[in-house]
mmCIF file of C-alpha atoms and ligand atoms in Angstrom:
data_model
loop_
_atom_site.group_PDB
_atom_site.id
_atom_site.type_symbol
_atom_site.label_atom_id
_atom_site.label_comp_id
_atom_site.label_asym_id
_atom_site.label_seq_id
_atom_site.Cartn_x
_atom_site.Cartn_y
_atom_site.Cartn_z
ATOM 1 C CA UNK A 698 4.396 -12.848 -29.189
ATOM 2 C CA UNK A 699 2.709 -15.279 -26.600
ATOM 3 C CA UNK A 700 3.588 -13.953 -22.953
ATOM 4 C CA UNK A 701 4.775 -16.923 -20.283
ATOM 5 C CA UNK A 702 1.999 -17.658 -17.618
ATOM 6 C CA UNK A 703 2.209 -17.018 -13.733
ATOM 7 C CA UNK A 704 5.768 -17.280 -13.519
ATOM 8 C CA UNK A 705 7.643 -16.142 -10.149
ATOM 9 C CA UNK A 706 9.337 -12.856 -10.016
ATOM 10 C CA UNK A 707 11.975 -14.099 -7.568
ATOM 11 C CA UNK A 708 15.182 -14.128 -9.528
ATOM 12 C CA UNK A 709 14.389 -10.846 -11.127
ATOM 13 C CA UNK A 710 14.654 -8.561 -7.771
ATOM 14 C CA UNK A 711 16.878 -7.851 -5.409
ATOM 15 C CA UNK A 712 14.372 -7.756 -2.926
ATOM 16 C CA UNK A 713 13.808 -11.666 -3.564
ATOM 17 C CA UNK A 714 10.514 -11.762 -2.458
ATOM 18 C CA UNK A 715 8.024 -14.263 -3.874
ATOM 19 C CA UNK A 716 5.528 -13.300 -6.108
ATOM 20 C CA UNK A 717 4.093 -13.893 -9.568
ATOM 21 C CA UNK A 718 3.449 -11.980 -12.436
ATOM 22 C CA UNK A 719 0.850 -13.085 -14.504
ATOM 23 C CA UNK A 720 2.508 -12.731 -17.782
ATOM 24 C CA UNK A 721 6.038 -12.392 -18.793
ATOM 25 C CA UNK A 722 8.437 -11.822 -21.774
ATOM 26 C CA UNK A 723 11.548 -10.716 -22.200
ATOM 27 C CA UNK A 724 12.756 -8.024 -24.806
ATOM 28 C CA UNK A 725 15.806 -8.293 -27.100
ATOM 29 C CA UNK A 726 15.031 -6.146 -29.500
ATOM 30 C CA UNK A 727 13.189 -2.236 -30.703
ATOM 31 C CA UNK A 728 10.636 -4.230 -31.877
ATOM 32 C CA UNK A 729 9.703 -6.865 -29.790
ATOM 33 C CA UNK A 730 8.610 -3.858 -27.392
ATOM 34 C CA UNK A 731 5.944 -2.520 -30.470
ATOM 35 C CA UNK A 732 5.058 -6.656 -30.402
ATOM 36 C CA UNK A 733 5.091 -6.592 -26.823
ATOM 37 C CA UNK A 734 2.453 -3.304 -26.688
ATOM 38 C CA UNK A 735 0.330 -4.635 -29.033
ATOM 39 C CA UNK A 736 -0.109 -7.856 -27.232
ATOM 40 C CA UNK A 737 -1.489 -5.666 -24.206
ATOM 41 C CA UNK A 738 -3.816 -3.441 -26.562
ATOM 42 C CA UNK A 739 -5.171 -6.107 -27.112
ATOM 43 C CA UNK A 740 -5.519 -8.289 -24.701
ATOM 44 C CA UNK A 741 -6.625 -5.311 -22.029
ATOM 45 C CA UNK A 742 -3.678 -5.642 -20.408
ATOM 46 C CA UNK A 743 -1.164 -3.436 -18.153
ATOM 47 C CA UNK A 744 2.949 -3.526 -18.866
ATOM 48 C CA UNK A 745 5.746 -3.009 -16.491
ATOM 49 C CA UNK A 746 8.936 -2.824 -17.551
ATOM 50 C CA UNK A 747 11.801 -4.405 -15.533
ATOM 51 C CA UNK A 748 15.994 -3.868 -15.598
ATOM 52 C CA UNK A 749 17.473 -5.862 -13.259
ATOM 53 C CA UNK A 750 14.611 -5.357 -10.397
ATOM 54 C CA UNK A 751 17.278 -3.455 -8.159
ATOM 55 C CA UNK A 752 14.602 -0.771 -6.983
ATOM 56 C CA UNK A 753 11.229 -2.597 -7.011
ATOM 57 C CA UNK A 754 9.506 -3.411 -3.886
ATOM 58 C CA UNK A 755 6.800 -6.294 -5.172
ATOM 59 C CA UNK A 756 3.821 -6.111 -2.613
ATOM 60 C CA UNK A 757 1.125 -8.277 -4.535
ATOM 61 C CA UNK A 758 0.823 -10.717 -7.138
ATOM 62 C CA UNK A 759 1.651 -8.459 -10.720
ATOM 63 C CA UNK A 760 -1.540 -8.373 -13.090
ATOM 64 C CA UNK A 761 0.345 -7.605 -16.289
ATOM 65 C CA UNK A 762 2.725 -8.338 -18.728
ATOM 66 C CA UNK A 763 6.226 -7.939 -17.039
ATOM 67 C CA UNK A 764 9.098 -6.993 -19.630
ATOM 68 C CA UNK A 765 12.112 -8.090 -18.701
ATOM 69 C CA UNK A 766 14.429 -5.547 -20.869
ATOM 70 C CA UNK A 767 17.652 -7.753 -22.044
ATOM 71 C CA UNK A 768 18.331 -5.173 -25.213
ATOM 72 C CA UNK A 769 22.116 -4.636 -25.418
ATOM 73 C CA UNK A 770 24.883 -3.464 -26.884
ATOM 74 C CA UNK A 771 27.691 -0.850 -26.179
ATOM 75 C CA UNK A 772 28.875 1.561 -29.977
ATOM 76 C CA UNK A 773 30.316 4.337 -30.486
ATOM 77 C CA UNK A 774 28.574 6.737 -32.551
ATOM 78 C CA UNK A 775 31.334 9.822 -32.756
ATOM 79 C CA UNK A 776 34.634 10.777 -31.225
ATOM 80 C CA UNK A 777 35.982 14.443 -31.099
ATOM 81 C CA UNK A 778 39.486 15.282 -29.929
ATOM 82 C CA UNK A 779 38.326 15.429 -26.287
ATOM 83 C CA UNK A 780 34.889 13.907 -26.409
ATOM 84 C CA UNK A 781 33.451 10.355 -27.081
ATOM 85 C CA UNK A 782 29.856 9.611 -27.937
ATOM 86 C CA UNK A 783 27.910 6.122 -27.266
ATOM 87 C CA UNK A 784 24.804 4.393 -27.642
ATOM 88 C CA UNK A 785 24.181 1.661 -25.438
ATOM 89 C CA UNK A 786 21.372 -0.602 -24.989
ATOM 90 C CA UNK A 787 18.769 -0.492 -21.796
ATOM 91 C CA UNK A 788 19.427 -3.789 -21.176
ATOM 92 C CA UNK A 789 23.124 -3.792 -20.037
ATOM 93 C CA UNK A 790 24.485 -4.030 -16.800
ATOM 94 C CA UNK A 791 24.968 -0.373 -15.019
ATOM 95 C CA UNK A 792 28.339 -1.268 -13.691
ATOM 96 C CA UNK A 793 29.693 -3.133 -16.737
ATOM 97 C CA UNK A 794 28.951 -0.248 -19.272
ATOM 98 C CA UNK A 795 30.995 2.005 -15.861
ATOM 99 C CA UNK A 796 33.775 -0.852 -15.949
ATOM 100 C CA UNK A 797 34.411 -0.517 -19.644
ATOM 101 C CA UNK A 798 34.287 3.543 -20.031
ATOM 102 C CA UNK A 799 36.841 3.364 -17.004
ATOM 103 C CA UNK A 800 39.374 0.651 -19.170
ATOM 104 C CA UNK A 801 39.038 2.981 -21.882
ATOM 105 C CA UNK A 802 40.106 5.732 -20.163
ATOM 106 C CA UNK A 803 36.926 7.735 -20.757
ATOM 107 C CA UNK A 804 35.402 9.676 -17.877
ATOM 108 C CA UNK A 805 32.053 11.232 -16.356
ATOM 109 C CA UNK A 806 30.501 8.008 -15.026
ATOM 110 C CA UNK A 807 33.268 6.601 -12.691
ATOM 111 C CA UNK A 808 31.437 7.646 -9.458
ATOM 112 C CA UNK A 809 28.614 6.227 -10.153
ATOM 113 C CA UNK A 810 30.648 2.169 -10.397
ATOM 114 C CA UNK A 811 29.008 -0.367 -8.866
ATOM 115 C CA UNK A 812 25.382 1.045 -9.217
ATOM 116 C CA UNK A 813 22.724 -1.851 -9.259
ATOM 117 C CA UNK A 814 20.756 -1.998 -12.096
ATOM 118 C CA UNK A 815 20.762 -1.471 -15.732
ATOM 119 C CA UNK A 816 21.677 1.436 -18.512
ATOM 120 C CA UNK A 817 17.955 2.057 -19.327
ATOM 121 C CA UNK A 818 16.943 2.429 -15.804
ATOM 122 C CA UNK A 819 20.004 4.840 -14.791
ATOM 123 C CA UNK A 820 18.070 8.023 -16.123
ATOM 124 C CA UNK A 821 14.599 6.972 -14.861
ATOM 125 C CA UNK A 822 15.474 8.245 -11.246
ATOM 126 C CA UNK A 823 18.676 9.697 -12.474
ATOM 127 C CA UNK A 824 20.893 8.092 -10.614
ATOM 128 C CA UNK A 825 23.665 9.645 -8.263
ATOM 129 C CA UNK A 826 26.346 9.031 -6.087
ATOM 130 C CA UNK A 827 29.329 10.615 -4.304
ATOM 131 C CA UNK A 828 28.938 14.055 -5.973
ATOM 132 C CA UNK A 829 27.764 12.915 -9.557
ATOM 133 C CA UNK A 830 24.401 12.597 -11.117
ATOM 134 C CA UNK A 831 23.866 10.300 -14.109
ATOM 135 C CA UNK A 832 22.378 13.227 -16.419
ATOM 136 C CA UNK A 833 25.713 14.884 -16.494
ATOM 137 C CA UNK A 834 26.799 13.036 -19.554
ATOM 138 C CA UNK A 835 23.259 11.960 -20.784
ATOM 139 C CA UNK A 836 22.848 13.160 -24.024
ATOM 140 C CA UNK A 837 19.627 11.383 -25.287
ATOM 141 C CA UNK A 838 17.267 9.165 -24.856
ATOM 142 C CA UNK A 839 15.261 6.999 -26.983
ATOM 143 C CA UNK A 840 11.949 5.411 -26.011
ATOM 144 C CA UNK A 841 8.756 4.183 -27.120
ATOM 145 C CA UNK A 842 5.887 6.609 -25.614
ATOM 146 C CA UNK A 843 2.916 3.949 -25.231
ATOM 147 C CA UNK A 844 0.314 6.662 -24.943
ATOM 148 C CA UNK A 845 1.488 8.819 -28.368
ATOM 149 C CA UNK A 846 2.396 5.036 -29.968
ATOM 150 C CA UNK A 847 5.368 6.407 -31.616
ATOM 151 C CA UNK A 848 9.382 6.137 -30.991
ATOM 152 C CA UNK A 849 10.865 9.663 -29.194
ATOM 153 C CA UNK A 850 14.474 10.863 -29.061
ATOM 154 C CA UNK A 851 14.248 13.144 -25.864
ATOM 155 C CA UNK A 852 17.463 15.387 -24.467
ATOM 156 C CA UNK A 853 18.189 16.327 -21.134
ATOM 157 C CA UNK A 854 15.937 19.581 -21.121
ATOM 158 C CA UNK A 855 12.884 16.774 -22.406
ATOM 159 C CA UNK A 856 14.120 14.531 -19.770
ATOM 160 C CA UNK A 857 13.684 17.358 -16.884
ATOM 161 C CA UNK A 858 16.097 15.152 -14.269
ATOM 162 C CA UNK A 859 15.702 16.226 -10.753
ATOM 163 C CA UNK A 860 17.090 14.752 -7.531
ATOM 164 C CA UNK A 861 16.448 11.125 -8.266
ATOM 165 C CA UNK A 862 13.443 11.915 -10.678
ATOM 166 C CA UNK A 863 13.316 12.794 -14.409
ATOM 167 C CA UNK A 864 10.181 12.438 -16.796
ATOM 168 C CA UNK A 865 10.144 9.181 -16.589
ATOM 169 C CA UNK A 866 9.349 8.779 -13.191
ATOM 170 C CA UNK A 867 6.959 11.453 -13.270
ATOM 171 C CA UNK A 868 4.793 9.864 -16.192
ATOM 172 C CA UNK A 869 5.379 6.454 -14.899
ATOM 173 C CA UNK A 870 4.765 3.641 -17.472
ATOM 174 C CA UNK A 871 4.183 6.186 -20.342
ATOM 175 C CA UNK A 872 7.486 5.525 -22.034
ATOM 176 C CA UNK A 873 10.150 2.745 -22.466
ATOM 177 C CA UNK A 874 13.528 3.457 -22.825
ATOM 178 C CA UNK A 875 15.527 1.173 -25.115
ATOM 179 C CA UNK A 876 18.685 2.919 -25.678
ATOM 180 C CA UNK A 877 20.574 5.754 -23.781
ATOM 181 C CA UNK A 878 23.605 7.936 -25.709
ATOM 182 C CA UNK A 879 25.839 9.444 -23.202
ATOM 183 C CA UNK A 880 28.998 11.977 -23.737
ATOM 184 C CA UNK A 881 32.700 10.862 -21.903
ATOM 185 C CA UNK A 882 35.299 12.671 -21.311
ATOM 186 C CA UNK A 883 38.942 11.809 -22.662
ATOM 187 C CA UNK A 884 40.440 13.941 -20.693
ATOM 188 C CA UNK A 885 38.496 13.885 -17.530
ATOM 189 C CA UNK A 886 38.569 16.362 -14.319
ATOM 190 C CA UNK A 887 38.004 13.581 -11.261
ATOM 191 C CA UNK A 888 35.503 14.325 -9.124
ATOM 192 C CA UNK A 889 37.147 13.358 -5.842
ATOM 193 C CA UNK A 890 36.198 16.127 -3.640
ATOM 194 C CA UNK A 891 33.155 13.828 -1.405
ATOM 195 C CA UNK A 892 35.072 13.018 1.978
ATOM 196 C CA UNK A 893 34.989 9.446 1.461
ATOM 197 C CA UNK A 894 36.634 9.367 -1.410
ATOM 198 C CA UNK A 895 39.498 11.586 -0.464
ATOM 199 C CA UNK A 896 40.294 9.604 2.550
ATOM 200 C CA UNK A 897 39.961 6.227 0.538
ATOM 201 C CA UNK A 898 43.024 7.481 -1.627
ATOM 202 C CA UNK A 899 44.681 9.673 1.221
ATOM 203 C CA UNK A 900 44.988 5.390 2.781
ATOM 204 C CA UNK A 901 46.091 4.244 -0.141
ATOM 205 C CA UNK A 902 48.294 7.137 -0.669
ATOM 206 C CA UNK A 903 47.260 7.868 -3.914
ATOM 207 C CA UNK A 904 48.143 11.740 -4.668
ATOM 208 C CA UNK A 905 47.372 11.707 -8.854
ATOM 209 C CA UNK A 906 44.382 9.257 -9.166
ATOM 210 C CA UNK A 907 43.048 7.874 -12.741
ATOM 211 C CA UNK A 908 40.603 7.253 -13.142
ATOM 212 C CA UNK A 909 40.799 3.501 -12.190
ATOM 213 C CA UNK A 910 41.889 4.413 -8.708
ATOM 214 C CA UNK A 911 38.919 6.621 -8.722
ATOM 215 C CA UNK A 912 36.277 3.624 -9.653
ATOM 216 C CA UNK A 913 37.983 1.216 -7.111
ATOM 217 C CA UNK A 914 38.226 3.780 -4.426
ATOM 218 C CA UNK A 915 34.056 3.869 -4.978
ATOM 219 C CA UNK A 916 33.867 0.237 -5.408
ATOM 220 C CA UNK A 917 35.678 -0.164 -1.815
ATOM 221 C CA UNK A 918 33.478 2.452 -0.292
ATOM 222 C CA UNK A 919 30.328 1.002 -1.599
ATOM 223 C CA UNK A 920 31.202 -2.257 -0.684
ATOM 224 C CA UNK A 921 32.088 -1.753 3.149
ATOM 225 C CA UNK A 922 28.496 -0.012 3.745
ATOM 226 C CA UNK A 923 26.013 -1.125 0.818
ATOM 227 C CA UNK A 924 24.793 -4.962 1.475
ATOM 228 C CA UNK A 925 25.483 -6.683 -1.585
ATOM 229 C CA UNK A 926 21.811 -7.872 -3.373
ATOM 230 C CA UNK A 927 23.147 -11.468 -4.120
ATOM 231 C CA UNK A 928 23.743 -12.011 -0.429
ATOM 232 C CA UNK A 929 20.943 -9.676 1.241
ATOM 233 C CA UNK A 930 18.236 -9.011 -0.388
ATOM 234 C CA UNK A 931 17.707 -4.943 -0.301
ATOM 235 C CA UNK A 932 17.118 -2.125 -2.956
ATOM 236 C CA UNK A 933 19.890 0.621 -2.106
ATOM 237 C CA UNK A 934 19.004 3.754 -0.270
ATOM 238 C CA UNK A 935 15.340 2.519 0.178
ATOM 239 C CA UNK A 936 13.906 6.035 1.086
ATOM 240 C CA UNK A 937 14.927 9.930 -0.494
ATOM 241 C CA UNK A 938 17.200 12.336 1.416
ATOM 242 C CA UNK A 939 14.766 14.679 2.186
ATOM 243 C CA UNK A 940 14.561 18.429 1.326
ATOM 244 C CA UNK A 941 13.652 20.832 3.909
ATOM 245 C CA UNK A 942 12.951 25.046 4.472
ATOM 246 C CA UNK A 943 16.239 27.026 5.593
ATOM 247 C CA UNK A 944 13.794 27.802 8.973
ATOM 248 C CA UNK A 945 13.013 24.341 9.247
ATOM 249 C CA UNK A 946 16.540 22.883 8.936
ATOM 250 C CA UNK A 947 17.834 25.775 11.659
ATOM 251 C CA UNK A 948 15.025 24.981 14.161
ATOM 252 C CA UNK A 949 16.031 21.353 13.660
ATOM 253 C CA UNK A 950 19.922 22.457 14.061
ATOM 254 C CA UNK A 951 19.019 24.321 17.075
ATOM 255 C CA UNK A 952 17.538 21.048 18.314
ATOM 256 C CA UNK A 953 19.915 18.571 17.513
ATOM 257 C CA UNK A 954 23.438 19.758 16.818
ATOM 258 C CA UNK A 955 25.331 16.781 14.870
ATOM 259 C CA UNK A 956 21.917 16.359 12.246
ATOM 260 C CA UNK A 957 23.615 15.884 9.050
ATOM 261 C CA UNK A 958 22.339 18.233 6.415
ATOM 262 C CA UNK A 959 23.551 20.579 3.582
ATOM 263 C CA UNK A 960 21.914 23.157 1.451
ATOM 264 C CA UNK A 961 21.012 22.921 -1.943
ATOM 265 C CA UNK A 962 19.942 26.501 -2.555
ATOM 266 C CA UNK A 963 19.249 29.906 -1.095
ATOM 267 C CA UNK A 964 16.203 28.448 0.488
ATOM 268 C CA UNK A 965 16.291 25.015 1.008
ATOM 269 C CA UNK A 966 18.859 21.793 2.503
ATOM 270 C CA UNK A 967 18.908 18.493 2.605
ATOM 271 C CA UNK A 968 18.831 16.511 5.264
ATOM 272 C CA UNK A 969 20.556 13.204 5.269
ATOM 273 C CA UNK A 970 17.394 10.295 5.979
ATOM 274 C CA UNK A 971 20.247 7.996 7.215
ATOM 275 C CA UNK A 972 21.222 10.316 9.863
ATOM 276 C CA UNK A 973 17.222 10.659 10.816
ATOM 277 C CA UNK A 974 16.566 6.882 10.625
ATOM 278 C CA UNK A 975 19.642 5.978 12.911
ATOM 279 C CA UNK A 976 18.850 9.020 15.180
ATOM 280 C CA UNK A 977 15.337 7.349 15.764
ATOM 281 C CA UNK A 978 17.303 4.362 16.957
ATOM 282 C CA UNK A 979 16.124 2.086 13.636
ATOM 283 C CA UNK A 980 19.647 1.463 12.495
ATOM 284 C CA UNK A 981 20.394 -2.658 12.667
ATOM 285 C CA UNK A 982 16.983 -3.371 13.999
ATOM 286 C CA UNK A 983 15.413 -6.746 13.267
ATOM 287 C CA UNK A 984 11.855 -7.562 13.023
ATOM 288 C CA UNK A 985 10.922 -11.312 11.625
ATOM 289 C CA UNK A 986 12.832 -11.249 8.023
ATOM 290 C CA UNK A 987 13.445 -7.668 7.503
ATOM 291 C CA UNK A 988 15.654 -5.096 9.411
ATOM 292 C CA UNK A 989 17.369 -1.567 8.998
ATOM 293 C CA UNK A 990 20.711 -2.320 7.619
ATOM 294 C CA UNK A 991 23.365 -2.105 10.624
ATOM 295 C CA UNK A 992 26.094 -0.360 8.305
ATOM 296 C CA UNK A 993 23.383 2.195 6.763
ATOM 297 C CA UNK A 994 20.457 2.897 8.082
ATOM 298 C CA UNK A 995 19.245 4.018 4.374
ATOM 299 C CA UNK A 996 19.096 0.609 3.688
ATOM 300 C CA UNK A 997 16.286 -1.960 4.249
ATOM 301 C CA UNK A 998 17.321 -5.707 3.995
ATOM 302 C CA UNK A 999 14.978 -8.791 3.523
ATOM 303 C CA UNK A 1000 17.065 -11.714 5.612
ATOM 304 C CA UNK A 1001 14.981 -14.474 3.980
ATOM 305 C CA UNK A 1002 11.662 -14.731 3.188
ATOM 306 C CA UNK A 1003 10.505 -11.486 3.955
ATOM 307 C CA UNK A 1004 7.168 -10.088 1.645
ATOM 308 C CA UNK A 1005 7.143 -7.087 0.145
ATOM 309 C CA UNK A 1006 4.279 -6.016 2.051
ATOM 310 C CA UNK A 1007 6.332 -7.021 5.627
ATOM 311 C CA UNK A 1008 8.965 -5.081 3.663
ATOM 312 C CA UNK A 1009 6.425 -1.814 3.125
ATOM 313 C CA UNK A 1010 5.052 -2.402 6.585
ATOM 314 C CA UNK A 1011 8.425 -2.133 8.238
ATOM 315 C CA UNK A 1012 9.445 0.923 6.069
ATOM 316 C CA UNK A 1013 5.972 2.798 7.198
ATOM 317 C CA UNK A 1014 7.264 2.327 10.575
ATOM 318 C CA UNK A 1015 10.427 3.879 9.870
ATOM 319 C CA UNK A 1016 8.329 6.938 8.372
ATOM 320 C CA UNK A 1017 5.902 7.543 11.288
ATOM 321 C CA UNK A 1018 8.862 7.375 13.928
ATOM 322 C CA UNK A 1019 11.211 9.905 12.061
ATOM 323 C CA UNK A 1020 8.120 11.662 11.472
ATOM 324 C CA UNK A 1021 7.407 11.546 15.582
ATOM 325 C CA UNK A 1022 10.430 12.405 16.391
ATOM 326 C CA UNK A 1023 11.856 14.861 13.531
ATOM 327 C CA UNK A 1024 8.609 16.487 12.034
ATOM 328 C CA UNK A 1025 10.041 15.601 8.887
ATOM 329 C CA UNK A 1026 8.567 13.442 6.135
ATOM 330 C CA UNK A 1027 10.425 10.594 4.659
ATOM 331 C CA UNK A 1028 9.508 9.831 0.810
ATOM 332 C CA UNK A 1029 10.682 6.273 -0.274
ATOM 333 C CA UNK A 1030 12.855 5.991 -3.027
ATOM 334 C CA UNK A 1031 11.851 2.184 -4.359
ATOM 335 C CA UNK A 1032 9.190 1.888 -6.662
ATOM 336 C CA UNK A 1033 6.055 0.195 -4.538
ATOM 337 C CA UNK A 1034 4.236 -1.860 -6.962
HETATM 338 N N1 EPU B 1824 24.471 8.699 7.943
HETATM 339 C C1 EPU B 1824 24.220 8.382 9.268
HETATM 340 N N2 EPU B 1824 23.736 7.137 9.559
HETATM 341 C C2 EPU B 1824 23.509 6.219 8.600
HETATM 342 C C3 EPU B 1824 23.763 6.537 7.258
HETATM 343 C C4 EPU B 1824 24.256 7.801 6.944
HETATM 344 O O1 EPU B 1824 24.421 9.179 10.159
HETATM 345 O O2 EPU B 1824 23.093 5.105 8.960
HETATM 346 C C5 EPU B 1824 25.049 10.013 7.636
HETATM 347 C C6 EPU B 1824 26.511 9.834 7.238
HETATM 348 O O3 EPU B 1824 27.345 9.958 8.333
HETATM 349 C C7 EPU B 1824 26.753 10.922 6.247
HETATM 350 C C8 EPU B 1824 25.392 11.238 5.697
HETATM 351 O O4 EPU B 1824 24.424 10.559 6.499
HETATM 352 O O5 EPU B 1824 27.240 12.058 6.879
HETATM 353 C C9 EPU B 1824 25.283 10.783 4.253
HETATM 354 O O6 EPU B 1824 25.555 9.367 4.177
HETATM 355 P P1 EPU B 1824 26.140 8.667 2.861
HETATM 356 O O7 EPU B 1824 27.354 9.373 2.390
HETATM 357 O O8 EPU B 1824 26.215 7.216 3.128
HETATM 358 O O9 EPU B 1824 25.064 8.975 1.751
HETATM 359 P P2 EPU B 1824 23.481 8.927 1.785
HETATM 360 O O10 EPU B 1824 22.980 10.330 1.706
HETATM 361 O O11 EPU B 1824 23.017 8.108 2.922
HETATM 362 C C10 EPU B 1824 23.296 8.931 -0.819
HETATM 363 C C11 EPU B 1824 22.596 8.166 -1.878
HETATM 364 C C12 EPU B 1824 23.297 6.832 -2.127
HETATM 365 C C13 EPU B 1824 24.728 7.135 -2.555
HETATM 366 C C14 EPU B 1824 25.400 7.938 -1.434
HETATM 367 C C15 EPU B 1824 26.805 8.363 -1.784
HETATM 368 C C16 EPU B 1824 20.264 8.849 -1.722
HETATM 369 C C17 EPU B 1824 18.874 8.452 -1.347
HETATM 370 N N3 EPU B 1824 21.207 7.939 -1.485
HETATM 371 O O12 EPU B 1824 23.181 8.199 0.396
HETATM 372 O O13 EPU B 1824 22.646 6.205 -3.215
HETATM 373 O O14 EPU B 1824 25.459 5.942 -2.807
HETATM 374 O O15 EPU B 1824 24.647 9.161 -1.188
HETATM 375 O O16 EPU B 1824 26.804 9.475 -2.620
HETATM 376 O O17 EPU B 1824 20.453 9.946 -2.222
HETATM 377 C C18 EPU B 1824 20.934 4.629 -3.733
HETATM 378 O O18 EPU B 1824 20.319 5.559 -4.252
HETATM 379 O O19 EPU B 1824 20.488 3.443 -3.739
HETATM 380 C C19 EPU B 1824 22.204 4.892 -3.087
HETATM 381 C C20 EPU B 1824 22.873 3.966 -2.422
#
């Protein structure tokens, strides 16, 4: 395996900020990864794996071998009378492998279309939208674990997924997920309950969606408030929804009436950070090449050549004036490198 030389991460993010990583290769296969590990035994060097670069902030130039993951592949393994099994391959497209579940009539990942990034990133920060998490219908995963040097098959207990976090993030560059197996549903219950949704179809007066309508209904919503990466560069929902105390959240209610929250246990809500962010009068500001989306104050958006550090700069800003103003701590969802 020889690694390309100083070549520019650009392309590969949807940040689109300019910097180099020192080495670079891109993975096709199980075992160019044990090549690929090998290579950085020894030659002393760091990895990082890369999808499609849909939540990495780059700050600096990256000293280490960069593996771009391109392993793909979509098969069904087993089929019961109202269950379907697949494999699929890290490397393929997040909203494809939705796309093609939904034209086969097979359902449990249809509110999660239109997702950035790829299959093998999905369960690192288990991803979620509109009601649905990704680890619903994980049912393994397969990686290599650099630090045991041996191939793992891990479930969803292994994979302990949490509100965007699982294992993965948690030992961060310990394993490298090639291939994820997920369970669909032939006969699927929609999950259309999440406001947006329900008014999308109550427009379109749809009364008995499939799940089709379902998928295009999130593809609509997404589409009016998420900047698309190919025009504006951005990462998503660039910081957490935070998690606060029941006598927090009520002391904050008591303050400001309309802060969007809602509890996740006996003990604890969430607050919504878009809510916060706007509420500290961030939403569509501009500073130089970066601003606070104007249709979701979630977002952060590089309008040209933004770097990531202006990028991290900018966010930190966010922080301490949510912070200043809401005593609450915002945690950022992209991975900083
Ligand atoms: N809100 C505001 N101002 C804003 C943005 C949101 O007041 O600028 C309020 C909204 O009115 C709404 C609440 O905050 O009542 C929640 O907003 P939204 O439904 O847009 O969802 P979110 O909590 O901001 C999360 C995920 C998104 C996911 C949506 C839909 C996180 C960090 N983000 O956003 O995921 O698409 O729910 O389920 O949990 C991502 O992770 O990249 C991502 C886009």
């Amino acid at each position: 395996m020889t690694p390309t030389k100083n070549i520019s991460l650009k392309p590969f993010h949807s940040f689109g900020c300019d910097v180099n990583a020192t080495y670079f290769t891109t993975i096709k296969s199980s075992h160019e990864i044990e090549l690929a590990i090998d290579w950085c035994k020894k030659n002393d060097k760091p990895f990082l794996v890369l999808g499609s670069g849909t939540n990495m902030l780059f700050t600096k130039q990256v000293e280490a071998l960069v593996l771009k993951m391109e392993i793909k592949g979509i098969q069904k393994t087993n089929e019961t009378a109202s269950e379907v099994y697949l494999s699929v391959g890290a490397g393929e497209n997040w909203h494809h492998f939705v796309s093609y579940c939904v034209h086969k009539g097979w359902g449990g990942v249809e509110n999660l279309s239109l997702i950035p990034g790829t299959v093998g990133a999905a369960p690192i920060q288990n991803i979620g939208a509109y009601g649905v998490e990704v680890k619903e219908t994980i049912e393994t995963i397969t990686a290599y674990d650099t630090i045991a040097n041996k191939w793992v098959s891990l479930n969803k207990l292994d994979s302990d997924f949490g509100y965007r976090n699982s294992l993965f993030k948690r030992e961060k560059n310990r394993f490298i997920i090639t291939k994820v197996d997920f369970c669909l549903q032939k006969q699927p219950k929609l999950r259309t309950d999440y406001g947006a949704i329900r008014e999308v179809l109550h427009q379109k007066k749809i009364q008995n969606p499939s799940l089709e309508d379902v998928s295009n209904a999130i593809v609509f919503i997404r589409t009016q408030k998420l900047p698309d990466p190919k025009m504006l560069g951005n990462a998503g929902s660039f910081f957490k929804n935070p998690t606060v105390s029941i006598n927090q959240f009520e002391l904050l209610k008591n303050k400001y009436e309309n802060i969007m929250a809602f509890p996740i246990s006996d003990t604890e809500y969430k607050l919504a950070a878009g809510w916060l962010i706007e509420h500290s009068g961030w939403k569509g500001v501009k500073k130089g090449n970066i601003g606070c989306y104007e249709k979701q104050a979630l977002v952060i958006v590089n309008y040209g050549n933004g770097t990531g550090q202006e990028i991290l700069d900018f966010s930190a800003e966010i922080i301490q004036s949510v912070f200043q103003k809401f005593e609450v701590v915002l945690e950022r969802e992209v991975n900083v490198i």
